[in-house]
Coordinates of C-alpha atoms in Angstrom, one line a residue:
X260 CA 0.5 0.2 -0.1
X261 CA 1.2 3.6 -1.3
X262 CA 0.6 6.3 0.5
X263 CA 1.7 9.5 -0.6
X264 CA 1.5 13.6 -0.3
X265 CA 3.3 15.7 -2.9
X266 CA 7.1 14.8 -2.7
X267 CA 6.5 12.4 0.3
X268 CA 4.9 9.1 1.3
X269 CA 4.8 5.8 3.1
X270 CA 4.9 2.4 1.6
X271 CA 3.9 -0.5 3.7
X272 CA 4.9 -3.9 2.0
X273 CA 2.7 -6.2 3.7
X274 CA 5.0 -7.9 6.0
X275 CA 5.1 -5.3 8.8
X276 CA 7.6 -3.0 6.7
X277 CA 7.0 0.4 6.4
X278 CA 9.3 2.7 4.9
X279 CA 9.6 6.5 3.7
X280 CA 10.3 8.1 0.3
X281 CA 10.7 11.6 -0.5
X282 CA 11.1 12.5 -4.8
X283 CA 13.7 14.2 -5.1
X284 CA 14.4 15.6 -8.4
X285 CA 17.7 17.2 -7.8
X286 CA 19.8 14.0 -7.4
X287 CA 18.6 13.0 -10.7
X288 CA 17.9 9.7 -9.6
X289 CA 14.2 10.1 -9.5
X290 CA 13.2 8.8 -6.2
X291 CA 15.7 7.6 -3.1
X292 CA 14.2 5.9 0.1
X293 CA 14.3 8.5 2.7
X294 CA 14.3 5.8 6.1
X295 CA 13.7 2.5 6.8
X296 CA 11.4 1.1 9.8
X297 CA 10.8 -2.5 10.5
X298 CA 9.6 -3.5 13.7
X299 CA 10.6 -0.2 15.6
X300 CA 14.1 -1.5 15.0
X301 CA 16.8 1.5 15.1
X302 CA 20.8 2.1 14.6
X303 CA 23.1 4.4 14.1
X304 CA 22.0 5.5 10.8
X305 CA 18.4 5.4 11.9
X306 CA 17.7 1.4 10.9
X307 CA 19.2 -2.0 11.3
X308 CA 18.0 -3.9 8.3
X309 CA 15.5 -3.7 4.8
X310 CA 13.8 -6.5 3.2
X311 CA 14.7 -7.4 -0.2
X312 CA 13.0 -10.2 -2.1
X313 CA 12.4 -11.6 1.3
X314 CA 15.5 -11.5 3.1
X315 CA 16.3 -9.0 6.0
X316 CA 19.0 -7.3 4.6
X317 CA 21.2 -4.7 6.1
X318 CA 21.9 -2.1 4.3
X319 CA 25.6 -0.1 3.7
X320 CA 25.0 3.6 4.1
X321 CA 22.0 5.6 4.6
X322 CA 20.1 4.7 0.9
X323 CA 22.0 1.5 0.7
X324 CA 24.6 2.4 -2.2
X325 CA 27.4 3.7 -0.1
X326 CA 30.2 1.5 -2.5
X327 CA 28.0 3.6 -5.7
X328 CA 28.3 6.8 -3.7
X329 CA 31.9 7.0 -3.1
X330 CA 32.5 5.8 -7.0
X331 CA 30.5 8.6 -8.1
X332 CA 32.0 11.4 -6.2
X333 CA 35.2 10.5 -6.8
X334 CA 34.8 10.2 -10.7
X335 CA 33.4 13.6 -10.5
X336 CA 36.4 15.2 -8.8
X337 CA 39.5 15.5 -10.9
X338 CA 41.4 14.5 -9.0
X339 CA 39.9 11.5 -6.9
X340 CA 40.6 8.6 -8.9
X341 CA 44.1 9.6 -9.0
X342 CA 45.1 10.0 -5.4
X343 CA 43.4 6.8 -4.8
X344 CA 45.3 5.5 -7.3
X345 CA 48.3 7.3 -5.6
X346 CA 47.3 5.4 -2.6
X347 CA 46.9 1.8 -3.4
X348 CA 50.5 2.1 -5.3
X349 CA 52.2 3.5 -1.7
X350 CA 50.6 0.5 0.1
X351 CA 50.9 -2.1 -2.6
X352 CA 54.9 -1.5 -2.1
X353 CA 56.9 -4.2 -4.4
X354 CA 53.8 -6.3 -3.7
X355 CA 53.0 -9.4 -1.6
X356 CA 56.0 -11.5 -0.5
X357 CA 56.5 -14.8 1.8
X358 CA 58.5 -14.4 5.3
X359 CA 59.2 -15.5 8.7
X360 CA 59.4 -14.0 12.0
X361 CA 63.0 -13.3 12.9
X362 CA 64.1 -12.0 16.3
X363 CA 67.8 -9.9 15.7
X364 CA 69.7 -11.5 18.7
X365 CA 72.0 -8.1 19.4
X366 CA 69.2 -5.2 19.0
X367 CA 66.4 -8.0 20.6
X368 CA 64.8 -6.1 17.2
X369 CA 61.4 -8.3 15.6
X370 CA 61.8 -8.4 11.8
X371 CA 60.9 -10.1 8.5
X372 CA 62.6 -12.9 7.2
X373 CA 61.6 -12.6 3.8
X374 CA 62.1 -16.7 2.1
X375 CA 60.6 -18.2 -1.1
X376 CA 58.6 -21.2 -0.8
X377 CA 58.1 -23.0 -4.0
X378 CA 54.8 -25.1 -2.8
X379 CA 52.8 -22.4 -1.5
X380 CA 53.9 -19.5 -4.3
X381 CA 52.6 -22.2 -6.4
X382 CA 49.8 -22.5 -4.5
X383 CA 49.2 -19.1 -4.2
X384 CA 49.6 -18.4 -8.0
X385 CA 46.6 -20.7 -8.9
X386 CA 45.0 -19.0 -7.5
X387 CA 45.9 -15.7 -9.4
X388 CA 46.6 -14.4 -5.9
X389 CA 48.0 -11.0 -7.1
X390 CA 45.0 -10.0 -9.6
X391 CA 43.0 -10.9 -6.4
X392 CA 44.7 -8.9 -3.6
X393 CA 45.4 -5.8 -5.9
X394 CA 42.0 -6.0 -6.3
X395 CA 41.3 -6.1 -2.9
X396 CA 43.5 -3.6 -1.8
X397 CA 41.6 -1.4 -4.1
X398 CA 38.7 -2.0 -2.8
X399 CA 40.2 -1.2 1.2
X400 CA 41.5 2.1 -0.6
X401 CA 38.3 3.3 -1.3
X402 CA 35.7 1.4 1.5
X403 CA 38.3 0.6 4.3
X404 CA 36.6 -3.3 4.2
X405 CA 36.5 -5.5 1.1
X406 CA 34.9 -8.9 0.5
X407 CA 36.7 -12.8 -0.8
X408 CA 34.6 -16.0 -1.7
X409 CA 36.6 -19.4 -0.6
X410 CA 36.2 -22.3 -2.7
X411 CA 36.9 -25.7 -1.7
X412 CA 38.5 -28.2 -3.7
X413 CA 36.3 -31.0 -4.5
X414 CA 39.0 -34.1 -3.2
X415 CA 37.7 -33.5 -0.2
X416 CA 34.6 -35.0 -1.1
X417 CA 36.0 -38.2 -1.8
X418 CA 38.0 -38.6 1.2
X419 CA 41.1 -36.4 0.4
X420 CA 42.3 -33.6 2.9
X421 CA 40.3 -30.3 2.3
X422 CA 41.6 -28.1 0.7
X423 CA 40.7 -24.5 -0.1
X424 CA 41.2 -23.9 -4.1
X425 CA 40.6 -20.4 -4.0
X426 CA 40.3 -17.3 -3.3
X427 CA 38.1 -14.1 -5.6
X428 CA 37.8 -10.8 -4.7
X429 CA 34.1 -9.9 -5.0
X430 CA 33.1 -6.1 -5.8
X431 CA 32.1 -4.1 -3.0
X432 CA 29.0 -3.3 -4.3
X433 CA 27.7 -6.5 -4.9
X434 CA 27.6 -7.8 -1.1
X435 CA 25.2 -7.2 2.0
X436 CA 25.0 -8.9 5.0
X437 CA 21.6 -10.5 6.1
X438 CA 20.2 -9.3 9.2
X439 CA 20.2 -12.8 12.1
X440 CA 18.5 -10.7 14.9
X441 CA 19.1 -8.1 17.5
X442 CA 23.0 -9.4 19.2
X443 CA 23.3 -12.2 16.7
X444 CA 26.3 -11.6 14.5
X445 CA 25.3 -12.5 10.7
X446 CA 25.6 -16.0 9.4
X447 CA 25.0 -15.7 5.6
X448 CA 25.4 -12.5 3.0
X449 CA 23.4 -12.2 -0.2
X450 CA 25.6 -11.6 -3.3
X451 CA 23.6 -9.2 -5.9
X452 CA 23.6 -6.2 -8.4
X453 CA 23.2 -3.4 -5.4
X454 CA 21.1 -1.1 -4.7
X455 CA 18.8 -3.0 -7.1
X456 CA 18.4 -6.9 -6.4
X457 CA 16.8 -8.7 -8.7
X458 CA 15.4 -12.4 -8.5
X459 CA 17.4 -13.0 -12.0
X460 CA 21.0 -12.1 -10.4
X461 CA 21.0 -13.2 -6.8
X462 CA 22.9 -15.8 -4.4
X463 CA 23.0 -16.3 -1.0
X464 CA 26.1 -17.6 0.6
X465 CA 27.0 -18.4 4.0
X466 CA 30.3 -16.8 6.1
X467 CA 33.2 -17.8 5.8
X468 CA 34.4 -19.5 9.5
X469 CA 38.7 -19.9 9.5
X470 CA 38.5 -22.0 12.2
X471 CA 36.5 -24.6 9.7
X472 CA 37.4 -23.5 6.7
X473 CA 36.6 -26.7 4.9
X474 CA 32.9 -27.0 6.5
X475 CA 31.2 -25.1 3.0
X476 CA 31.3 -25.7 -0.2
X477 CA 31.8 -21.9 -1.2
X478 CA 31.5 -19.4 1.5
X479 CA 32.3 -15.7 1.7
X480 CA 34.3 -13.2 4.1
X481 CA 34.4 -9.8 5.2
X482 CA 37.5 -7.9 6.0
X483 CA 37.5 -4.5 6.7
X484 CA 39.6 -1.9 9.1
X485 CA 37.1 -1.4 12.2
X486 CA 34.9 2.6 11.7
X487 CA 34.4 4.1 14.5
X488 CA 30.5 3.7 16.1
X489 CA 29.9 1.6 12.8
X490 CA 28.3 -1.8 12.8
X491 CA 28.5 -4.4 10.4
X492 CA 30.3 -2.3 7.7
X493 CA 33.3 -0.4 7.9
X494 CA 32.9 3.5 5.8
X495 CA 35.7 5.7 3.9
X496 CA 38.1 7.6 6.4
X497 CA 37.0 10.2 3.8
X498 CA 33.7 10.3 4.6
X499 CA 33.7 13.8 5.9
X500 CA 35.2 15.3 3.0
X501 CA 32.2 14.0 1.1
X502 CA 30.9 17.5 0.6
X503 CA 33.8 19.3 -0.3
X504 CA 34.2 16.6 -2.8
X505 CA 30.8 17.3 -4.5
X506 CA 31.5 20.9 -4.7
X507 CA 34.9 20.1 -6.1
X508 CA 33.1 18.3 -8.7
X509 CA 30.4 20.9 -9.7
X510 CA 32.8 23.4 -10.7
X511 CA 34.6 21.9 -13.8
X512 CA 30.4 21.9 -15.1
X513 CA 29.5 24.9 -13.2
X514 CA 32.0 27.0 -15.7
X515 CA 31.8 25.0 -18.8
X516 CA 27.8 26.2 -18.8
X517 CA 29.1 29.7 -17.6
X518 CA 31.3 29.8 -20.2
X519 CA 28.6 28.4 -23.2
X520 CA 26.1 30.8 -21.9
X521 CA 28.1 34.2 -20.2
X522 CA 26.9 37.0 -22.9
X523 CA 23.6 35.8 -22.8
X524 CA 23.7 36.6 -19.1
X525 CA 25.8 39.5 -19.2
X526 CA 23.5 41.7 -21.0
X527 CA 19.9 43.5 -21.2
X528 CA 18.3 43.6 -24.5
X529 CA 16.1 46.3 -25.1
X530 CA 14.4 46.1 -28.2
X531 CA 11.9 49.4 -29.4
X532 CA 7.8 48.1 -29.0
X533 CA 7.0 49.6 -32.6
X534 CA 9.1 46.7 -34.0
X535 CA 7.0 43.9 -32.5
X536 CA 3.7 46.4 -33.3
X537 CA 4.6 46.1 -36.4
X538 CA 5.4 42.3 -36.5
X539 CA 2.1 42.2 -34.9
X540 CA 0.0 44.0 -37.6
X541 CA 2.0 42.2 -40.2
X542 CA 1.0 38.6 -38.5
X543 CA -2.7 40.3 -38.0
X544 CA -2.7 40.8 -42.2
X545 CA -1.7 37.3 -42.7
X546 CA -4.1 35.3 -40.3
X547 CA -6.5 37.5 -42.3
X548 CA -5.6 36.5 -45.7
X549 CA -4.7 32.7 -44.7
X550 CA -8.4 32.8 -42.9
X551 CA -7.2 31.8 -39.6
X552 CA -7.8 33.3 -36.4
X553 CA -5.5 35.5 -34.7
X554 CA -4.4 34.6 -31.0
X555 CA -1.7 36.5 -29.1
X556 CA -0.4 33.5 -28.1
X557 CA 0.9 33.4 -32.3
X558 CA 3.0 37.0 -31.3
X559 CA 4.3 35.4 -27.7
X560 CA 5.9 32.3 -29.6
X561 CA 7.1 34.8 -32.3
X562 CA 9.0 36.8 -29.6
X563 CA 10.2 33.9 -28.1
X564 CA 11.7 32.6 -31.4
X565 CA 13.5 36.1 -32.3
X566 CA 15.2 36.5 -29.1
X567 CA 16.6 32.8 -29.4
X568 CA 17.7 33.8 -33.1
X569 CA 19.4 36.6 -31.2
X570 CA 20.9 35.5 -28.0
X571 CA 22.5 32.6 -30.2
X572 CA 24.4 35.4 -32.4
X573 CA 25.7 36.2 -28.7
X574 CA 26.3 33.9 -26.6
X575 CA 28.7 30.9 -26.7
X576 CA 32.2 30.6 -27.3
X577 CA 32.1 30.6 -31.2
X578 CA 30.5 34.3 -31.2
X579 CA 33.5 35.2 -28.8
X580 CA 34.8 38.7 -30.6
X581 CA 32.3 39.5 -32.8
X582 CA 30.4 42.9 -33.3
X583 CA 27.3 43.9 -33.5
X584 CA 25.5 46.8 -35.4
X585 CA 22.2 47.7 -34.4
X586 CA 20.6 51.0 -36.3
X587 CA 18.3 53.5 -34.8
X588 CA 15.1 55.3 -36.7
X589 CA 12.7 58.8 -35.7
X590 CA 9.7 58.2 -34.8
X591 CA 7.5 61.1 -35.2
X592 CA 4.8 59.9 -32.5
X593 CA 6.2 59.3 -29.7
X594 CA 9.4 62.6 -30.9
X595 CA 12.3 60.4 -29.7
X596 CA 14.7 57.5 -31.5
X597 CA 14.2 54.6 -31.5
X598 CA 15.9 51.2 -31.6
X599 CA 18.0 48.0 -30.3
X600 CA 20.1 48.3 -27.5
X601 CA 22.3 46.1 -25.5
X602 CA 23.7 47.2 -21.9
X603 CA 26.3 45.0 -20.5
X604 CA 25.5 44.2 -17.1
X605 CA 28.4 43.4 -14.7
X606 CA 28.2 39.7 -12.9
X607 CA 31.4 40.2 -11.6
X608 CA 33.2 37.1 -13.4
X609 CA 36.5 37.8 -12.0
X610 CA 35.4 38.0 -8.0
X611 CA 33.0 35.0 -8.6
X612 CA 35.9 32.9 -10.5
X613 CA 38.1 33.1 -8.2
X614 CA 35.5 32.2 -5.3
X615 CA 34.5 28.8 -7.3
X616 CA 38.8 28.1 -7.8
X617 CA 39.0 28.9 -4.1
X618 CA 36.3 26.4 -2.9
X619 CA 38.1 23.6 -5.3
X620 CA 41.1 24.4 -3.5
X621 CA 39.7 23.6 -0.3
X622 CA 37.7 20.7 -1.2
X623 CA 41.6 19.2 -2.7
X624 CA 43.0 19.8 1.0
X625 CA 39.9 18.6 2.2
X626 CA 40.1 15.4 0.1
X627 CA 43.8 14.5 0.9
X628 CA 43.2 15.2 4.5
X629 CA 40.4 12.7 4.0
X630 CA 42.0 10.5 2.2
X631 CA 45.6 10.4 4.6
X632 CA 47.7 11.0 2.2
X633 CA 50.2 14.2 2.5
X634 CA 49.9 16.9 -0.3
X635 CA 53.3 16.0 -1.7
X636 CA 52.2 12.4 -2.3
X637 CA 49.4 13.1 -4.2
X638 CA 50.9 15.2 -6.6
X639 CA 48.1 18.1 -5.8
X640 CA 49.6 21.8 -6.1
X641 CA 48.3 23.5 -3.0
X642 CA 48.7 27.1 -3.1
X643 CA 50.7 27.5 -6.0
X644 CA 53.5 24.7 -4.7
X645 CA 54.8 21.7 -5.7
X646 CA 56.3 19.3 -2.7
X647 CA 60.1 19.3 -3.1
X648 CA 62.2 16.3 -3.2
X649 CA 63.1 16.3 0.0
X650 CA 59.3 17.0 1.7
X651 CA 58.2 14.2 -0.5
X652 CA 60.7 11.5 0.8
X653 CA 60.3 13.0 4.2
X654 CA 56.5 12.0 4.0
X655 CA 56.7 8.8 2.0
X656 CA 58.9 7.9 5.3
X657 CA 55.9 9.3 7.9
X658 CA 53.2 6.8 5.6
X659 CA 55.2 3.5 5.9
X660 CA 55.9 4.7 9.4
X661 CA 52.3 4.9 10.3
X662 CA 49.8 4.1 7.5
X663 CA 50.5 0.6 6.4
X664 CA 51.1 -1.5 8.7
X665 CA 47.5 -2.4 9.4
X666 CA 46.1 -2.5 6.1
X667 CA 48.8 -4.6 5.4
X668 CA 47.3 -7.1 8.4
X669 CA 43.9 -6.6 6.8
X670 CA 44.6 -6.7 3.4
X671 CA 46.8 -10.2 3.5
X672 CA 44.3 -12.4 6.2
X673 CA 42.4 -14.1 3.7
X674 CA 45.4 -15.2 2.2
X675 CA 47.1 -16.0 5.4
X676 CA 44.1 -18.3 5.7
X677 CA 44.3 -20.1 2.6
X678 CA 47.8 -20.9 3.8
X679 CA 47.1 -21.1 6.9
X680 CA 43.9 -24.3 5.8
X681 CA 46.4 -25.6 2.8
X682 CA 49.6 -26.2 4.6
X683 CA 48.8 -26.9 8.3
X684 CA 51.6 -26.0 10.8
X685 CA 53.5 -23.3 8.9
X686 CA 54.6 -20.6 10.3
X687 CA 55.4 -19.2 6.3
X688 CA 53.2 -15.9 6.5
X689 CA 52.3 -13.4 3.3
X690 CA 53.1 -9.7 3.9
X691 CA 53.6 -6.4 1.3
X692 CA 57.4 -6.0 0.8
X693 CA 58.5 -2.5 0.0
X694 CA 62.1 -1.4 -0.2
X695 CA 63.6 1.2 2.2
X696 CA 63.7 4.8 0.2
X697 CA 66.6 6.7 1.0
X698 CA 67.5 9.9 0.1
X699 CA 69.6 10.7 -3.1
X700 CA 72.9 12.3 -1.3
X701 CA 72.6 8.7 0.6
X702 CA 73.2 6.5 -3.0
X703 CA 75.6 5.5 -5.3
X704 CA 76.1 8.4 -8.1
X705 CA 76.0 5.6 -10.7
X706 CA 72.7 4.1 -9.0
X707 CA 70.4 7.3 -8.5
X708 CA 67.5 8.1 -10.3
X709 CA 68.9 11.1 -12.6
X710 CA 71.8 8.5 -13.9
X711 CA 69.3 6.1 -14.9
X712 CA 66.7 8.3 -16.5

């Protein structure tokens, strides 16, 4: 049952479900859910689940489309995906390698003793781990979390030792937890084309249990960096910069539209009344000759068409530099000169554009802060200044010391579980390898970047 009043309404689905909606033309996506309320359930986002295809789904974000919202924001912000690509590259380093934990006897310091283990490496290659891990890293950098699917080997069905055959990345926008009750952790997920799941294209999977990795033929797991005060899903670190990113994304189309219409909106056009009176008289004569009745709408339509033609010759980049000639005539009845008159309007264009550019710069700074990157590492030029080599080196060392350990732990966890399940008792681990970056003055001249360019 639907009850609507204007652009706001309620929908009752007949299964104790009630949700409201608002028709909002501004966002260009028709109507979007405004809120959900089921059995009085509440949460940090105002609701805890929504019924989809008969299943209670835990929505990801206020409109159950957080991955899509992030994608839209970053694609419209000119530097968005470029900065995220930088972040992914900084996290990846030289890629995953195998190692064992070791202790330096003299300094009593833990370090990673990198090794080569062909059996484990071969098993990882069979699951195309480099591709899958890189895709997981992209989702991790964007949303602080990612999904993977574990597929059990078939040999266990005939008595062979249990094995995990594959670890596959699942795009973040395709998975949602299924609500399992108040205070009860989810045990299953639904994989579908969110936010518009269909009956023909959805699948429910159990959640992977590392304590019993071979229990299910196929299972799904979610790995994430915990977001403060958010249950179930993690949210982007730059969530607070969404408004700034949206503003920055509107600057280019705004200025483009302004350039296309600048002349038309910056001039006041005055036309002589006698011109339209003569046109009206001519139209009346034509109607009389053709036997059709004359109406005021005919004159109004003629005015619109005439002004559109006139404006098209004045606005747009193609007409830049052209000049316009008008003439005046003496109206004896009015005892004055009459003619077309065009008066420029001072729209403070310089101030307006400078204000928009300043907003864009603020958005850039907010974005890099939210992304957790120093501007010198993101290649953004703030205040007409690009970071020097020494600034980049210092920023890189600080980044590697503070921003890589936790993402490394989360990213490698599913592949570590793959190793532990397939090679029980092994002490081999997997982690991301990064070379130590030194200042150019500490590098032998023949090995410096300039010498090898």
